[in-house]
Every structure is written in C-alpha cells, then in structure tokens.
Amino acid sequence: MEDRSHKVLLALVMLFLFAVIVLQYVCPGTECQLLRLRALSPAAAADPYRAEDETPARFVPRFNFSDGDLLRRVDFNIKGDDLIVFLHIQKTGGTTFGRHLVRNIQLEQPCECRAGQKKCTCYRPNRRETWLFSRFSTGWSCGLHADWTELTNCVPSVVDSKKEVRLRPSR
C-alpha cells in the first residue's frame, strides 16, 4: 500500500512540475495576464493606457483618429496625375509593405517586376510615367531612408525633372 501511495504522490509532483513548465512557456515573465483576475474585469479593459498600479501612463496617445478617419476611401486616379509617395519609416514593416505595393497591388496597370531585380517599373496606362514614388520603383532618388522633410523637398523636383515643362501638373 505504501508503494502505491508513493507512486501517486510522485505522479502528482510530476504533474505539478509539468504544469509549472508549461505555464512558463505559455506565460513567460512575472506579469502573466492569465493569472490576474483584475485583467478580466471591465474596468481594466476600458482604458488600455491606464497603468495597473495607478501611476501616470508612460504612453499617452496624441492622435485620436475616428473610425471615419481610419476607414476612409481615397480615390486614386492612375490615368491622371495622382502620385503615391511611399515614406519608409524604419523598423515598422516598411520594406515588406513597399514590396507589396509594387508586386501585389491590384490596379489597372500593375507594376512590372523582373526576376532578380529589386526595382520595378510602375507606369501609368499608355504613358511612360510612374504613379509610385518609392525605393522599389524609382530607387533611392531622394537618398537613403529619406524622411518627410527630405521627401517634400525632393519629390517635386525629381518628378518634374522627368516631364516636359508644359506637362507638369500643378501641385
């Protein structure tokens, strides 16, 4: 009988150790949300910027976009003079998104990408004029990782230099 009770005790200890190891993989660190009952309360879910210990929040959102702002549709006229300028912000998935713009976007005249080349040609229908200004279509025309200020100064001069004066759109 004593041998059987030792086996049951050993099985319970092994089960407890297994549960602790699994918990460490599922919920690493000391701040495990699965173990907190307060996280399930409606008050904690109401304000995601409120600190749990009631200290001032480290991150306060400056831009409170409405659903209308986030879900608005923008009409892009590929046959007109509309131009998409892609501003690449580092470490935000910009390279992947930039590649998606030239390879996967569904337009009347999608970009033509050749195997082995990083740059694609993104011409408007029936015109040898680009509709996309990004490193994957025009290259590093405004420098490596150009920021907003560099792009606003550089893009008009680069785009306008490739057109005849009479064909330049007013901006």
Coordinates of C-alpha atoms in Angstrom, one line a residue:
M1 CA 0.0 0.0 0.0
E2 CA 2.8 2.3 0.9
D3 CA 4.4 1.7 -2.5
R4 CA 1.2 2.7 -4.3
S5 CA 0.9 5.9 -2.3
H6 CA 4.5 6.9 -3.2
K7 CA 3.6 6.4 -6.9
V8 CA 0.5 8.6 -6.6
L9 CA 2.5 11.2 -4.8
L10 CA 5.3 11.1 -7.4
A11 CA 2.7 11.3 -10.2
L12 CA 1.1 14.4 -8.5
V13 CA 4.5 16.1 -8.1
M14 CA 5.4 15.3 -11.7
L15 CA 2.1 16.7 -12.9
F16 CA 2.7 19.9 -10.8
L17 CA 6.2 20.3 -12.3
F18 CA 4.8 19.8 -15.8
A19 CA 2.1 22.4 -15.3
V20 CA 4.7 24.9 -14.0
I21 CA 7.0 24.3 -17.0
V22 CA 4.0 24.7 -19.5
L23 CA 2.9 27.9 -17.7
Q24 CA 6.4 29.3 -18.2
Y25 CA 6.2 28.7 -21.9
V26 CA 2.6 30.0 -22.2
C27 CA 3.1 33.0 -20.0
P28 CA 6.7 33.9 -19.5
G29 CA 7.8 36.7 -17.2
T30 CA 6.4 38.0 -13.9
E31 CA 3.4 39.8 -15.5
C32 CA 1.2 36.9 -16.5
Q33 CA -2.2 38.1 -17.6
L34 CA -3.6 34.6 -17.4
L35 CA -3.1 34.6 -13.6
R36 CA -4.6 38.0 -13.0
L37 CA -8.3 38.2 -12.2
R38 CA -8.3 42.0 -12.5
A39 CA -7.4 41.8 -16.2
L40 CA -10.8 40.1 -16.8
S41 CA -12.7 42.9 -15.1
P42 CA -14.5 45.5 -17.3
A43 CA -12.7 48.4 -15.6
A44 CA -9.3 47.2 -16.6
A45 CA -10.4 46.7 -20.2
A46 CA -12.0 50.1 -20.5
D47 CA -8.7 52.2 -20.7
P48 CA -5.7 50.4 -22.2
Y49 CA -3.4 53.4 -21.3
R50 CA -4.2 53.3 -17.6
A51 CA -1.3 51.7 -15.6
E52 CA -2.2 48.8 -13.4
D53 CA -0.7 50.4 -10.3
E54 CA -2.4 53.8 -11.0
T55 CA 0.9 55.5 -11.8
P56 CA 0.8 58.0 -14.7
A57 CA 0.8 56.4 -18.1
R58 CA 4.2 56.3 -19.9
F59 CA 2.4 56.4 -23.3
V60 CA -0.3 58.9 -24.0
P61 CA -1.8 58.9 -27.5
R62 CA -1.5 62.2 -29.2
F63 CA -3.7 61.3 -32.2
N64 CA -7.2 60.1 -31.6
F65 CA -8.4 59.1 -35.0
S66 CA -12.0 58.4 -35.5
D67 CA -13.3 55.3 -37.3
G68 CA -14.2 57.5 -40.2
D69 CA -10.6 58.7 -40.5
L70 CA -9.2 55.2 -40.4
L71 CA -11.7 53.7 -42.8
R72 CA -11.9 56.5 -45.3
R73 CA -11.5 55.7 -49.0
V74 CA -9.1 57.6 -51.2
D75 CA -9.8 57.7 -54.9
F76 CA -6.5 57.2 -56.8
N77 CA -6.6 58.1 -60.5
I78 CA -3.8 56.1 -62.1
K79 CA -4.6 57.7 -65.5
G80 CA -4.4 61.3 -64.2
D81 CA -1.6 63.0 -62.4
D82 CA -2.0 61.3 -59.0
L83 CA 1.2 60.1 -57.4
I84 CA 1.7 57.8 -54.4
V85 CA 4.7 58.7 -52.4
F86 CA 5.8 56.0 -50.0
L87 CA 7.5 57.2 -46.9
H88 CA 9.5 54.4 -45.4
I89 CA 9.8 54.5 -41.7
Q90 CA 12.4 52.2 -40.4
K91 CA 11.5 49.1 -38.2
T92 CA 7.8 49.3 -39.0
G93 CA 7.5 46.7 -41.7
G94 CA 8.1 49.3 -44.4
T95 CA 10.3 47.1 -46.6
T96 CA 7.6 44.4 -46.7
F97 CA 4.8 46.9 -47.4
G98 CA 6.9 48.6 -50.1
R99 CA 7.4 45.3 -51.9
H100 CA 3.7 44.6 -51.6
L101 CA 3.0 47.9 -53.3
V102 CA 5.0 47.0 -56.4
R103 CA 4.2 43.3 -56.5
N104 CA 0.7 42.6 -55.3
I105 CA -1.4 45.7 -55.6
Q106 CA -4.4 45.2 -57.9
L107 CA -4.6 48.1 -60.4
E108 CA -5.5 48.6 -64.0
Q109 CA -1.7 48.8 -64.8
P110 CA 0.3 47.0 -62.1
C111 CA 4.0 47.3 -61.7
E112 CA 6.2 45.1 -63.9
C113 CA 8.9 43.3 -61.8
R114 CA 11.6 41.2 -63.4
A115 CA 13.2 38.3 -61.6
G116 CA 16.4 39.2 -60.0
Q117 CA 15.8 43.0 -60.0
K118 CA 14.8 45.0 -56.9
K119 CA 13.4 47.9 -58.9
C120 CA 10.1 47.5 -60.8
T121 CA 8.6 49.8 -63.4
C122 CA 5.3 51.3 -62.3
Y123 CA 4.0 53.1 -65.4
R124 CA 0.5 54.7 -65.9
P125 CA -1.6 53.1 -68.7
N126 CA -0.4 54.2 -72.1
R127 CA 2.2 56.6 -70.6
R128 CA 5.8 56.1 -69.6
E129 CA 5.3 58.0 -66.4
T130 CA 5.4 56.5 -62.9
W131 CA 2.5 56.5 -60.5
L132 CA 4.5 55.3 -57.4
F133 CA 7.5 57.1 -55.8
S134 CA 9.2 54.5 -53.6
R135 CA 12.6 52.8 -53.4
F136 CA 11.2 49.8 -55.2
S137 CA 10.0 51.9 -58.2
T138 CA 12.3 54.9 -58.5
G139 CA 15.2 53.7 -56.4
W140 CA 16.9 55.9 -53.8
S141 CA 16.1 59.1 -55.7
C142 CA 15.9 61.2 -52.5
G143 CA 18.6 59.5 -50.6
L144 CA 18.8 56.5 -48.2
H145 CA 15.9 56.5 -45.8
A146 CA 14.7 59.9 -46.7
D147 CA 12.4 61.4 -44.0
W148 CA 9.3 63.6 -44.5
T149 CA 11.2 66.8 -44.9
E150 CA 13.6 65.4 -47.4
L151 CA 10.8 63.9 -49.4
T152 CA 8.7 67.0 -49.5
N153 CA 11.7 69.0 -50.9
C154 CA 12.9 66.3 -53.2
V155 CA 9.9 64.5 -54.8
P156 CA 8.6 67.5 -56.8
S157 CA 12.0 68.2 -58.3
V158 CA 12.6 64.6 -59.2
V159 CA 9.2 64.0 -60.7
D160 CA 9.1 67.4 -62.5
S161 CA 12.6 66.8 -63.9
K162 CA 11.3 63.8 -65.9
K163 CA 8.5 65.8 -67.6
E164 CA 8.3 68.5 -70.1
V165 CA 7.5 71.8 -68.6
R166 CA 4.1 72.0 -70.3
L167 CA 3.1 68.6 -69.0
R168 CA 3.9 69.2 -65.3
P169 CA 0.8 69.1 -63.1
S170 CA 0.1 72.0 -60.7
R171 CA 0.5 71.0 -57.0

